Tab-separated table of C-alpha atoms and ligand atoms in Angstrom:
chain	number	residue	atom	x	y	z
A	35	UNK	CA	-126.691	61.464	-44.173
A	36	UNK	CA	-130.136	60.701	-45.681
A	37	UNK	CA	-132.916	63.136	-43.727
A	38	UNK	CA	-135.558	60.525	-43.097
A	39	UNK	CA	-137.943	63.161	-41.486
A	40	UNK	CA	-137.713	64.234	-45.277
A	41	UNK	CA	-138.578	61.346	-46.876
A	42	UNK	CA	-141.681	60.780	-44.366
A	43	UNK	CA	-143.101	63.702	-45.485
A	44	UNK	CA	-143.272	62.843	-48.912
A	45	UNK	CA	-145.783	59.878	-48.688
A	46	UNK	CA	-149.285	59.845	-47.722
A	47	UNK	CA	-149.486	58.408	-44.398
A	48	UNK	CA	-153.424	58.788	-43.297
A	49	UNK	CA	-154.019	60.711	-40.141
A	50	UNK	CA	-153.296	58.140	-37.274
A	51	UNK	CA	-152.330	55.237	-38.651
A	52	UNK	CA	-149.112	53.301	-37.629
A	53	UNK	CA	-148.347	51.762	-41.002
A	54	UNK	CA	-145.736	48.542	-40.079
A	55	UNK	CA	-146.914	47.013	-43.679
A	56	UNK	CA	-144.642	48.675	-45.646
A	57	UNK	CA	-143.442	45.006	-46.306
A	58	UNK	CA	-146.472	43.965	-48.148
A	59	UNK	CA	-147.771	47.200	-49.753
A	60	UNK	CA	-145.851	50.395	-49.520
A	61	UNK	CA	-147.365	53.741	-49.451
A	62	UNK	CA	-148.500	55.930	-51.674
A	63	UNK	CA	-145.657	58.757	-52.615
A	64	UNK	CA	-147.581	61.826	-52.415
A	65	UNK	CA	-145.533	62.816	-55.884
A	66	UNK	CA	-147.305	60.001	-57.554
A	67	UNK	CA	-150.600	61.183	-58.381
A	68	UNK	CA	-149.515	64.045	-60.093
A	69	UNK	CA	-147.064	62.040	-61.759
A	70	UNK	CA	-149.686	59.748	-63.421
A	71	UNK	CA	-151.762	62.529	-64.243
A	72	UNK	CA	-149.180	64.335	-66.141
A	73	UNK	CA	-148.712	61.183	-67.786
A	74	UNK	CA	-152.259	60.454	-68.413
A	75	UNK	CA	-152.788	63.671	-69.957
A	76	UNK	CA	-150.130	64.937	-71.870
A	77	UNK	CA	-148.803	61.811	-73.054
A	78	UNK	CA	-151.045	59.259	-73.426
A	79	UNK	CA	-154.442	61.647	-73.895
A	80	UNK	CA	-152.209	64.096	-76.223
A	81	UNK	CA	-149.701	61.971	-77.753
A	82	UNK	CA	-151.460	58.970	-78.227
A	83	UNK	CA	-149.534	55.944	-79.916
A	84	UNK	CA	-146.225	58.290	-80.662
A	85	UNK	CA	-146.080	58.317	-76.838
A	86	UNK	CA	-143.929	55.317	-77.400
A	87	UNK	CA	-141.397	56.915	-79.106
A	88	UNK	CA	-141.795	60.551	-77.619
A	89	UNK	CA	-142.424	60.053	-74.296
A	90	UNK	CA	-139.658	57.346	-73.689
A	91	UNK	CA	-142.255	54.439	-73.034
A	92	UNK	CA	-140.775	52.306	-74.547
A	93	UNK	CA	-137.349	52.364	-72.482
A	94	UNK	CA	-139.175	53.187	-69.703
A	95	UNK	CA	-138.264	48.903	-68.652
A	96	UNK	CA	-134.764	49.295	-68.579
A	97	UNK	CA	-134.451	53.150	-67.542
A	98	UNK	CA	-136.290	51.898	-64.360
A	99	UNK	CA	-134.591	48.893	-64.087
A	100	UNK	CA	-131.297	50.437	-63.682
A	101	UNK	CA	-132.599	52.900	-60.893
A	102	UNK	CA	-133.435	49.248	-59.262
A	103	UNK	CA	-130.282	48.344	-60.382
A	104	UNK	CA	-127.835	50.408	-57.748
A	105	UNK	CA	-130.588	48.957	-54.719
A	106	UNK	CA	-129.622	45.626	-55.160
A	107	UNK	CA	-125.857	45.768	-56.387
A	108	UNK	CA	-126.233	45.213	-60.125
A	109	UNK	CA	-124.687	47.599	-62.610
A	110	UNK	CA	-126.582	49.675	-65.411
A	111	UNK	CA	-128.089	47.610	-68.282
A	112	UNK	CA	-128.461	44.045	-66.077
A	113	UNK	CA	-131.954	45.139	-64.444
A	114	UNK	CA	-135.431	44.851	-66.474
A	115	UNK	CA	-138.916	45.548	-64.921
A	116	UNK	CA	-142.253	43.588	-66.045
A	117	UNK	CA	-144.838	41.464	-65.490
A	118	UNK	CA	-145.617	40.090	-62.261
A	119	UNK	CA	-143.054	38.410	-59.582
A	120	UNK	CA	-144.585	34.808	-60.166
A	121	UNK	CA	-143.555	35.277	-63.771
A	122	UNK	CA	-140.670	36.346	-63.437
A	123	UNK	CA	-140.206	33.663	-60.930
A	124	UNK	CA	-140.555	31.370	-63.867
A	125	UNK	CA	-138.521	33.185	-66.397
A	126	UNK	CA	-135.159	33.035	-64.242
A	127	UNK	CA	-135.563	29.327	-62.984
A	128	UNK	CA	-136.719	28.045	-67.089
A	129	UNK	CA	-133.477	29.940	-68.001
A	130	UNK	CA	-131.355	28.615	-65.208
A	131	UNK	CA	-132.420	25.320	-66.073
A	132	UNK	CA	-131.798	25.550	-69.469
A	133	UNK	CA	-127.849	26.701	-68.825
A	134	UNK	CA	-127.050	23.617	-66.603
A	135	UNK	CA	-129.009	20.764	-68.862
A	136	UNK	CA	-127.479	17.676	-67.417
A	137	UNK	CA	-129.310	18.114	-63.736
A	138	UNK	CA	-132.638	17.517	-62.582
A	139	UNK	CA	-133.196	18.668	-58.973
A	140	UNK	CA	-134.314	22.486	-57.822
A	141	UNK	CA	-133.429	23.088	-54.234
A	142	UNK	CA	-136.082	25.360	-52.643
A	143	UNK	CA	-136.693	25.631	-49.150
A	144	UNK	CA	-139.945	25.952	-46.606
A	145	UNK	CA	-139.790	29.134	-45.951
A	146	UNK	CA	-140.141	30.455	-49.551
A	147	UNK	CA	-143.242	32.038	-50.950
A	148	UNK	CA	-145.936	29.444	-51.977
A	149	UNK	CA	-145.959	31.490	-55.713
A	150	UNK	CA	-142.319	30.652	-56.072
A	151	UNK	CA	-142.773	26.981	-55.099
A	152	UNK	CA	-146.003	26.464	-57.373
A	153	UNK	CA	-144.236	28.075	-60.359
A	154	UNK	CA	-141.265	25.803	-60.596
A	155	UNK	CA	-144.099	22.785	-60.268
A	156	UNK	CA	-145.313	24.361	-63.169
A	157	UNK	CA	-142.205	24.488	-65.151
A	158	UNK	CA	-141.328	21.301	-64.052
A	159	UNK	CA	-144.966	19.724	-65.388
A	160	UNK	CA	-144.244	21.700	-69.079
A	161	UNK	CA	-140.292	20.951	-69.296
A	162	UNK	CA	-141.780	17.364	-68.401
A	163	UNK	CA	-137.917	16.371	-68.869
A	164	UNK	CA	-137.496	13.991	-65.237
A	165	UNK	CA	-137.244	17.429	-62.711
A	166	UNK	CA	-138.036	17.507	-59.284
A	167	UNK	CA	-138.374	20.211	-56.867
A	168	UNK	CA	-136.565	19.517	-53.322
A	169	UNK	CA	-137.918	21.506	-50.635
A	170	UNK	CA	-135.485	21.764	-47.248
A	171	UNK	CA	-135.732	23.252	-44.246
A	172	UNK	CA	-134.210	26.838	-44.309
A	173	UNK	CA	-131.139	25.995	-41.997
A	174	UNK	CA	-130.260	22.531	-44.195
A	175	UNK	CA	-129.787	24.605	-47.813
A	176	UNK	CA	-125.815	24.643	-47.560
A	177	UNK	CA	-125.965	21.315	-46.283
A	178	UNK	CA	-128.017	19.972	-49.817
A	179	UNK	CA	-126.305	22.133	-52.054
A	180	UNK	CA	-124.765	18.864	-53.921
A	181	UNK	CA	-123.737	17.837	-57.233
A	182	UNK	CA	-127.002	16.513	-58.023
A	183	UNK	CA	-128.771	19.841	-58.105
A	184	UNK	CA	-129.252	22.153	-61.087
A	185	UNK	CA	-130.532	25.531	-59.433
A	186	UNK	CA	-131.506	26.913	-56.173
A	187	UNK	CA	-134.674	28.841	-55.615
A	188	UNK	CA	-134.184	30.544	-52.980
A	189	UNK	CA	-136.165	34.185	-51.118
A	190	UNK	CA	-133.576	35.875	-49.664
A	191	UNK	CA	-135.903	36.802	-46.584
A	192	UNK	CA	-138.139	34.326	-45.097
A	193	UNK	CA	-141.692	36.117	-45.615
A	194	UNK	CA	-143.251	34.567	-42.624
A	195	UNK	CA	-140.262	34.718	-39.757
A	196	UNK	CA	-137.789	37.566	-41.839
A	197	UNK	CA	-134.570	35.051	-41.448
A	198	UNK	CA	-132.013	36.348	-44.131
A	199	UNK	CA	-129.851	33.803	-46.362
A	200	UNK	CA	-126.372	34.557	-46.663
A	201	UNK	CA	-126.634	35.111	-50.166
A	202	UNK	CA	-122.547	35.561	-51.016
A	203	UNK	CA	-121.541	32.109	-49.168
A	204	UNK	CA	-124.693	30.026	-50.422
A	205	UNK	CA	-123.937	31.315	-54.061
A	206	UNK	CA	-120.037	30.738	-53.362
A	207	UNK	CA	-120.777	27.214	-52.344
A	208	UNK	CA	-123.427	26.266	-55.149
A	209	UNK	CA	-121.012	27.317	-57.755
A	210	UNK	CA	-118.597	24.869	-56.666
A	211	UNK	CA	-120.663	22.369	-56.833
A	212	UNK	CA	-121.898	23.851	-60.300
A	213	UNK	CA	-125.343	24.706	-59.082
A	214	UNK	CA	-127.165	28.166	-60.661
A	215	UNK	CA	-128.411	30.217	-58.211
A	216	UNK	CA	-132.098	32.197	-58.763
A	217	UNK	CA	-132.666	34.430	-55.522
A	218	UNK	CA	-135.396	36.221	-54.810
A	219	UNK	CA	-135.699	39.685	-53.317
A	220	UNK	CA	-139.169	39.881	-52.971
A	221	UNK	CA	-138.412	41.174	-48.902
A	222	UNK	CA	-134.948	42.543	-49.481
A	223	UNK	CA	-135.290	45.117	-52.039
A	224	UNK	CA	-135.312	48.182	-50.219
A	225	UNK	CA	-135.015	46.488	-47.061
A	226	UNK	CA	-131.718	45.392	-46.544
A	227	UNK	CA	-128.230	45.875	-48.951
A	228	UNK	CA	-127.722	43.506	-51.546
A	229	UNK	CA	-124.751	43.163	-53.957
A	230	UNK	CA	-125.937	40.819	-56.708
A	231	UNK	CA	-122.577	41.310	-58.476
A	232	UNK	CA	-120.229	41.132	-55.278
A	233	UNK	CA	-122.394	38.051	-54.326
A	234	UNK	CA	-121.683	37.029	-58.279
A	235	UNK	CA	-124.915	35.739	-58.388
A	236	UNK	CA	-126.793	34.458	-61.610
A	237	UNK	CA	-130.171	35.737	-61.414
A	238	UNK	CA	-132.385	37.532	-59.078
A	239	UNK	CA	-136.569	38.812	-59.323
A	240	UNK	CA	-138.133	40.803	-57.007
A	241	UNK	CA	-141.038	43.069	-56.500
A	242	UNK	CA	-141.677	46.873	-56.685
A	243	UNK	CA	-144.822	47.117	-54.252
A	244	UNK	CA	-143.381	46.107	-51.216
A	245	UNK	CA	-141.000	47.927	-49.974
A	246	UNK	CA	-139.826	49.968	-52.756
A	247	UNK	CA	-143.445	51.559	-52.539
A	248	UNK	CA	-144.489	51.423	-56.195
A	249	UNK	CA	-148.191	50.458	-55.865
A	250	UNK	CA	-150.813	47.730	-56.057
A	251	UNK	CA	-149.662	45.961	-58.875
A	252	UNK	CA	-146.792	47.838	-59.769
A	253	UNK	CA	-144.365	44.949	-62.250
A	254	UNK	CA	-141.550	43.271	-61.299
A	255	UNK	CA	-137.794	42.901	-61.947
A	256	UNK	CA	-135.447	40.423	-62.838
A	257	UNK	CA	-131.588	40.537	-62.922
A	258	UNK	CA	-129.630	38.384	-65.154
A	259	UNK	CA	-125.581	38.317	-64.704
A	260	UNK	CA	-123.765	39.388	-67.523
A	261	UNK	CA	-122.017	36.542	-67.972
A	262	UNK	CA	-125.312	34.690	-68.510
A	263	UNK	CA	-127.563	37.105	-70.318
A	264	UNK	CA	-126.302	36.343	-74.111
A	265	UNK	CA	-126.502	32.787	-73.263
A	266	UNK	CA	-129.908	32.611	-72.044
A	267	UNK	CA	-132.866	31.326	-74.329
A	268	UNK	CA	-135.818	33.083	-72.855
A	269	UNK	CA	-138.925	30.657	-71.964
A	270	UNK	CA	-141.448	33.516	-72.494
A	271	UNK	CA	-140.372	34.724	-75.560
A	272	UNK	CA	-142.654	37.476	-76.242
A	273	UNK	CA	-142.027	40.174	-79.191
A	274	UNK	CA	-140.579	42.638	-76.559
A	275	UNK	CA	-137.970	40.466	-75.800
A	276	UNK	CA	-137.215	39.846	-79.942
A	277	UNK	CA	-134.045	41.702	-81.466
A	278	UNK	CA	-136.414	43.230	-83.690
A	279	UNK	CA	-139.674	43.570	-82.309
A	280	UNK	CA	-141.089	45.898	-85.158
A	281	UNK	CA	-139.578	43.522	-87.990
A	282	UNK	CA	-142.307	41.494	-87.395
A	283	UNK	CA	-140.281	38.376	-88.062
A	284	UNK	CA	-141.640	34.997	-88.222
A	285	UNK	CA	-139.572	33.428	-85.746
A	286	UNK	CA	-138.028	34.873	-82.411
A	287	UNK	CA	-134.862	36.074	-82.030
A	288	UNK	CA	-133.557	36.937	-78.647
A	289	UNK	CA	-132.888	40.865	-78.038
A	290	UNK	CA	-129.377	42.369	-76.713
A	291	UNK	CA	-128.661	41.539	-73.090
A	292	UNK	CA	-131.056	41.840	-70.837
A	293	UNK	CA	-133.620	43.307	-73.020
A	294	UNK	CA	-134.223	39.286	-73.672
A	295	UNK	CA	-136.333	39.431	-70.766
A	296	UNK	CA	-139.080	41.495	-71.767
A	297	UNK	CA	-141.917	39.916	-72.548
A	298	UNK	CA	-144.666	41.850	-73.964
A	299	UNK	CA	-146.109	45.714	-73.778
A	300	UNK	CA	-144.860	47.405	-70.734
A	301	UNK	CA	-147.176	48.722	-68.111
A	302	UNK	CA	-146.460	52.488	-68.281
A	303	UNK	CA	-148.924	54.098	-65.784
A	304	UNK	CA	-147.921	51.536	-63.311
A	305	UNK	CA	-144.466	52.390	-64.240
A	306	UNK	CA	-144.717	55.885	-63.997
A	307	UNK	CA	-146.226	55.369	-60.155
A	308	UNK	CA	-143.019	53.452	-59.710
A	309	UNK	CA	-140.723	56.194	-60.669
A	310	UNK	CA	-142.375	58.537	-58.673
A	311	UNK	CA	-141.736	55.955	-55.461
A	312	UNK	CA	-138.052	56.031	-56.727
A	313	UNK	CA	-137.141	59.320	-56.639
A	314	UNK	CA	-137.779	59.358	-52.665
A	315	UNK	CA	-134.939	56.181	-52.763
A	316	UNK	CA	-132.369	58.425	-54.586
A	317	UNK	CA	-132.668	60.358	-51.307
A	318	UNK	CA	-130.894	57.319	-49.287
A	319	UNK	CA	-128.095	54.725	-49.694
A	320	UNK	CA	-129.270	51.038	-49.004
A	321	UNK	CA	-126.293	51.070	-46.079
A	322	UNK	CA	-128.192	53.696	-44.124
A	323	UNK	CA	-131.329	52.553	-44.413
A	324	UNK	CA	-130.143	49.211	-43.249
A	325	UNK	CA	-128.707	50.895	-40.017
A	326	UNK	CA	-131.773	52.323	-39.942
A	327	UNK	CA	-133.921	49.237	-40.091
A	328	UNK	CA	-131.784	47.712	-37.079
A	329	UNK	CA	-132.389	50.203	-34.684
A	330	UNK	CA	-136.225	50.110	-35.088
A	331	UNK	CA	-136.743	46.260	-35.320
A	332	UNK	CA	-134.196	46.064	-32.264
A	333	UNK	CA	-136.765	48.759	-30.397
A	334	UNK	CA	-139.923	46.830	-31.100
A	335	UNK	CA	-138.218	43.912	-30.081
A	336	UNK	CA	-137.400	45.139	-26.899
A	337	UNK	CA	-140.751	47.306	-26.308
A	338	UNK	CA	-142.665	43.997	-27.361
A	339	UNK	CA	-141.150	41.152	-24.912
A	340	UNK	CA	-141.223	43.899	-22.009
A	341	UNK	CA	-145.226	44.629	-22.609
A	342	UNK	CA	-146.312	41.296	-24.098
A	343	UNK	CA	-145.187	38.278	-22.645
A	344	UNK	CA	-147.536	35.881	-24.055
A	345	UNK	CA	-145.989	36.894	-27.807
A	346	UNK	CA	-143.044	35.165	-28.730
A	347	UNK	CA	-140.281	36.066	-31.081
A	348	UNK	CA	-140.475	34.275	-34.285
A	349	UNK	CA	-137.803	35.987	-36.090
A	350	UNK	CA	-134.141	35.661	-35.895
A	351	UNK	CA	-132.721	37.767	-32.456
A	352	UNK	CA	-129.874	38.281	-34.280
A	353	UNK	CA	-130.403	41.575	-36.095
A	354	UNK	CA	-127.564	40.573	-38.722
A	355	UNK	CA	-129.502	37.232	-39.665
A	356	UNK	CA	-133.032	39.057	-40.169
A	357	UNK	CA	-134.422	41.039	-42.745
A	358	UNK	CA	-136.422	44.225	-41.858
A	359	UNK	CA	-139.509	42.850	-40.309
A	360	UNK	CA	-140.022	41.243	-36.900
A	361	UNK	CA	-142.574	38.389	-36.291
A	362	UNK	CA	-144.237	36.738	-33.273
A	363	UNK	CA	-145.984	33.910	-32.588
A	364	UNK	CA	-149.218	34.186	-31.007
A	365	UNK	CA	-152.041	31.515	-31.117
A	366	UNK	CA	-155.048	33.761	-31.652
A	367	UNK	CA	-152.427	35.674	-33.883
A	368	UNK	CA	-155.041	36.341	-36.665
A	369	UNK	CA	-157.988	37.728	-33.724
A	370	UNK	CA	-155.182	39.778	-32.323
A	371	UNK	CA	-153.868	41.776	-35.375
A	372	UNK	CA	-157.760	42.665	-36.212
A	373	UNK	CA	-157.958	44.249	-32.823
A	374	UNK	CA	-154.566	46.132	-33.555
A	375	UNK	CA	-155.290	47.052	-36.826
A	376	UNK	CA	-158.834	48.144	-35.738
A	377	UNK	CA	-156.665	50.410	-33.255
A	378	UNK	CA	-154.599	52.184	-35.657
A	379	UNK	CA	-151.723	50.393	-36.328
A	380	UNK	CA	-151.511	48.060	-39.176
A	381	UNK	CA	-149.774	44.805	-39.537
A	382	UNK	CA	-150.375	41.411	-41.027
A	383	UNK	CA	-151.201	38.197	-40.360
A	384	UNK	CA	-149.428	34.936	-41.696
A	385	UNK	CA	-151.093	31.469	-40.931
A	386	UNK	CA	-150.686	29.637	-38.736
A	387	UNK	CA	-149.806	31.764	-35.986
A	388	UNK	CA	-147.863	34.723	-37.210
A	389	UNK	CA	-148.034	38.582	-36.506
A	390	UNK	CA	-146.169	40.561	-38.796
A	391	UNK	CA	-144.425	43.476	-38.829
A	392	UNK	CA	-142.243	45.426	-41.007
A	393	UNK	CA	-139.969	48.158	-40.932
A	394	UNK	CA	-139.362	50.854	-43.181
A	395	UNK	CA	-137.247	53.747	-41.970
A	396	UNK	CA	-138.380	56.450	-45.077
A	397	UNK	CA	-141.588	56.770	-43.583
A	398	UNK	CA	-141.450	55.077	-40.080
A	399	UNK	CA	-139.539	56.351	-37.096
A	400	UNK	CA	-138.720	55.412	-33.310
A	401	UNK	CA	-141.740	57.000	-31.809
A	402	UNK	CA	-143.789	55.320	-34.058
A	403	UNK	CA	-142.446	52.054	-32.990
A	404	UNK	CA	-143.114	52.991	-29.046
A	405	UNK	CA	-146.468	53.876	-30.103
A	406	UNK	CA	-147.347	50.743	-31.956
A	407	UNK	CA	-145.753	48.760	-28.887
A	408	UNK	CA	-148.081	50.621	-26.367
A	409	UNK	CA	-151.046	50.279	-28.358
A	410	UNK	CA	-149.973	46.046	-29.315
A	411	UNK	CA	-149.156	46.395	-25.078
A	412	UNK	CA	-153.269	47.781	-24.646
A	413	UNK	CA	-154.665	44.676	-27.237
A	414	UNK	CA	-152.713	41.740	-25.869
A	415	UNK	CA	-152.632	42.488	-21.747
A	416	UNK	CA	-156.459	43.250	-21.979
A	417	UNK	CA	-157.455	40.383	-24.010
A	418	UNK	CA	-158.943	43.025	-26.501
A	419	UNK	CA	-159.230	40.013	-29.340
A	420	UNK	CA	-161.386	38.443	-27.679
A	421	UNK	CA	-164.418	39.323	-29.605
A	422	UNK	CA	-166.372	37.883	-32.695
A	423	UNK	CA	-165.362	40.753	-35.239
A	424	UNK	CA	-161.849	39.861	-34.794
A	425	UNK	CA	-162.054	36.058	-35.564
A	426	UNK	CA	-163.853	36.389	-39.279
A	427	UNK	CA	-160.950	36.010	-41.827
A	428	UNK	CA	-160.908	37.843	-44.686
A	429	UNK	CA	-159.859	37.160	-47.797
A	430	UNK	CA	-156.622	38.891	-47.248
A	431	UNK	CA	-154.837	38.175	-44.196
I	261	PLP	C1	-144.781	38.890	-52.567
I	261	PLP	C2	-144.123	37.692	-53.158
I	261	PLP	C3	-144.558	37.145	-54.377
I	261	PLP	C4	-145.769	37.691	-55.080
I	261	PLP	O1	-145.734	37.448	-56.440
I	261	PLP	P1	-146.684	38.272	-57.430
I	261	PLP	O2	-146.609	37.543	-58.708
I	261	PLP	O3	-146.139	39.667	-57.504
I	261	PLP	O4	-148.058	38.271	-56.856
I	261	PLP	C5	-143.858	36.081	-54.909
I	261	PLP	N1	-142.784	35.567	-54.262
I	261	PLP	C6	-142.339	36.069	-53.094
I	261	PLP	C7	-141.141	35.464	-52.432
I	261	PLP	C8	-143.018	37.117	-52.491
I	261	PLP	O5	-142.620	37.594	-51.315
């Protein structure tokens, strides 16, 4: 059983502070700093350029990849880590496109990221080859997975309401209608159990600062089935991802596998932050931090709609339909999660009228969730938004 009083203690959590953002921006792992100086010092300020063959920085992509890997369901050797989401975003859909040539349409859904959705407009304006991105309500996917469709984009969890796709019957049913599948995990990694391979889907991105707690910035990772990765012609084909980068050829050449993906230097402090964050997740199995999840988001579900009536549950009741945040409506949403965050605890806000929470059971625990309700209780029934600071927005909500 995973001791999750022990894995609290290894982040920084500043003195008072009920942190439910875990879902945007993970904390710090109090391991990390050390981590980066080490690498700082001795490798990069002693070893200088050889660092990339001494002190494994050049691997460091895949080695961290498949520590990813076993979160998500995908074997050793199918994970790499790099660049930003948004790109890699665009690296799985230009590839998915590419393996089913005759089809035209990319079925998305309202309730995905804006940076997903603006990427595949900006495939589709450099492909310029006829696409067209279809955006559906989050409940009508199955029902427009048709033949006419060459890949789904889909998040896994809805970032605004935290309603979770069945990934294994919406990939089952686009392959029979010979449809790729791209998901992305951008709220499930480290959130909730995924099995890429048991789903058998064809690729999957995600990001390392949320909940997996690697840091502002930290890169991103994409998942490529086996079945797919020899056959895919990488968009971005940057020397990192040639066979040979250090031939210096010419002309590219795809790498091995998954190595394909790679598109240029790798970002090894960043990196190294990341490992640090991983080591606390070799601690835990996603299964029990899933059971986990539930009983917190069922607390504050219950603590919320007995203090604060005037909130109203915007995310699935369900707790096997929702990812590992809880959202509420509230029209002065934005005003109210000031005055809460003033107070201590921090959520976010998600226009138009969402409050945001997330749930993160290596660093937050029940009392923690009574706490934030009393306090959320304190704001709401004593109209404590109601005051000019509040109603300012800045630039990120
Ligand atoms: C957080 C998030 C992003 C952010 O992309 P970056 O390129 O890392 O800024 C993209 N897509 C989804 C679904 C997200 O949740």
């Amino acid at each position: 059983m995973t001791d999750f009083a022990a894995t609290k203690a290894l982040f920084h959590l500043p003195e008072g502070m009920i942190y439910l953002d875990g879902n945007s921006l993970g904390p710090l792992p109090i391991a990390a700093p050390a981590r980066m100086q080490a690498t700082m010092q001795d490798e990069w300020g002693e070893m200088l350029i050889t660092g990339w063959n001494k002190a494994g920085w050049m691997e460091q992509p895949t080695r961290v990849g498949d520590r990813i890997a076993r979160l998500i369901g995908a074997k050793p050797g199918h994970v790499v880590i790099g660049d930003t989401l948004s790109i890699k975003v665009y690296q799985a859909l230009a590839s998915a496109l590419a393996l089913n040539p005759d089809r035209k349409v990319i079925l998305s859904d309202s309730g995905n990221f804006p940076s997903d959705l603006y990427m595949a407009e900006g495939l589709i304006k450099s492909l310029n080859a006829g696409h067209q991105l279809r955006i559906v309500a989050p409940e009508e996917v199955a029902n427009n997975i048709t033949e006419e469709v060459a890949v789904t984009l889909i998040t896994e969890v809805d970032y605004r309401t935290g309603r979770l796709h069945d990934m294994k019957a919406l990939t089952a049913l686009a392959h029979e209608k010979g449809v790729l599948t791209v998901w992305d995990l951008a709220h499930t990694a480290g959130a909730t159990p995924v099995d890429l391979a048991g789903a058998n889907a064809d690729f999957a991105v995600g990001c390392t600062y949320k909940y997996l707690n690697g840091g502002p910035g930290a890169p991103a990772f994409i998942y490529v089935a086996p079945r797919h990765a020899e056959a895919t012609s990488p968009a971005l084909s940057g020397w990192l991802g040639h066979d040979a980068p250090f031939a210096f050829e010419q002309s590219y050449r795809p790498g091995a596998g998954i190595e394909r993906m790679r598109v240029g230097t790798p970002p090894v402090l960043a990196l190294t932050a990341l490992e640090a964050a991983l080591d606390i997740w070799d601690m835990t199995t996603m299964d029990e931090v899933r059971a986990r999840s539930i009983e917190l988001t069922e607390l504050f579900i219950k603590e919320v709609e007995s203090r604060c009536p005037m909130l109203t549950l915007a995310s699935p009741r369900d707790p096997n339909m929702r990812g590992s945040q809880v959202s509420f409506h509230f029209n002065e949403g934005y005003a109210a999660m000031q005055a809460l965050i003033a107070r201590g605890v921090i959520g976010d806000f998600r226009a138009p009228d969402i409050m945001r929470f997330g749930f993160t059971p290596l660093f937050i625990d029940a009392d923690d969730v009574t706490r934030a309700a009393q306090i959320l209780e304190d704001v709401m029934t004593n109209n404590l938004w109601d005051a000019p600071e509040y109603k300012t927005r800045a630039r990120v909500t």
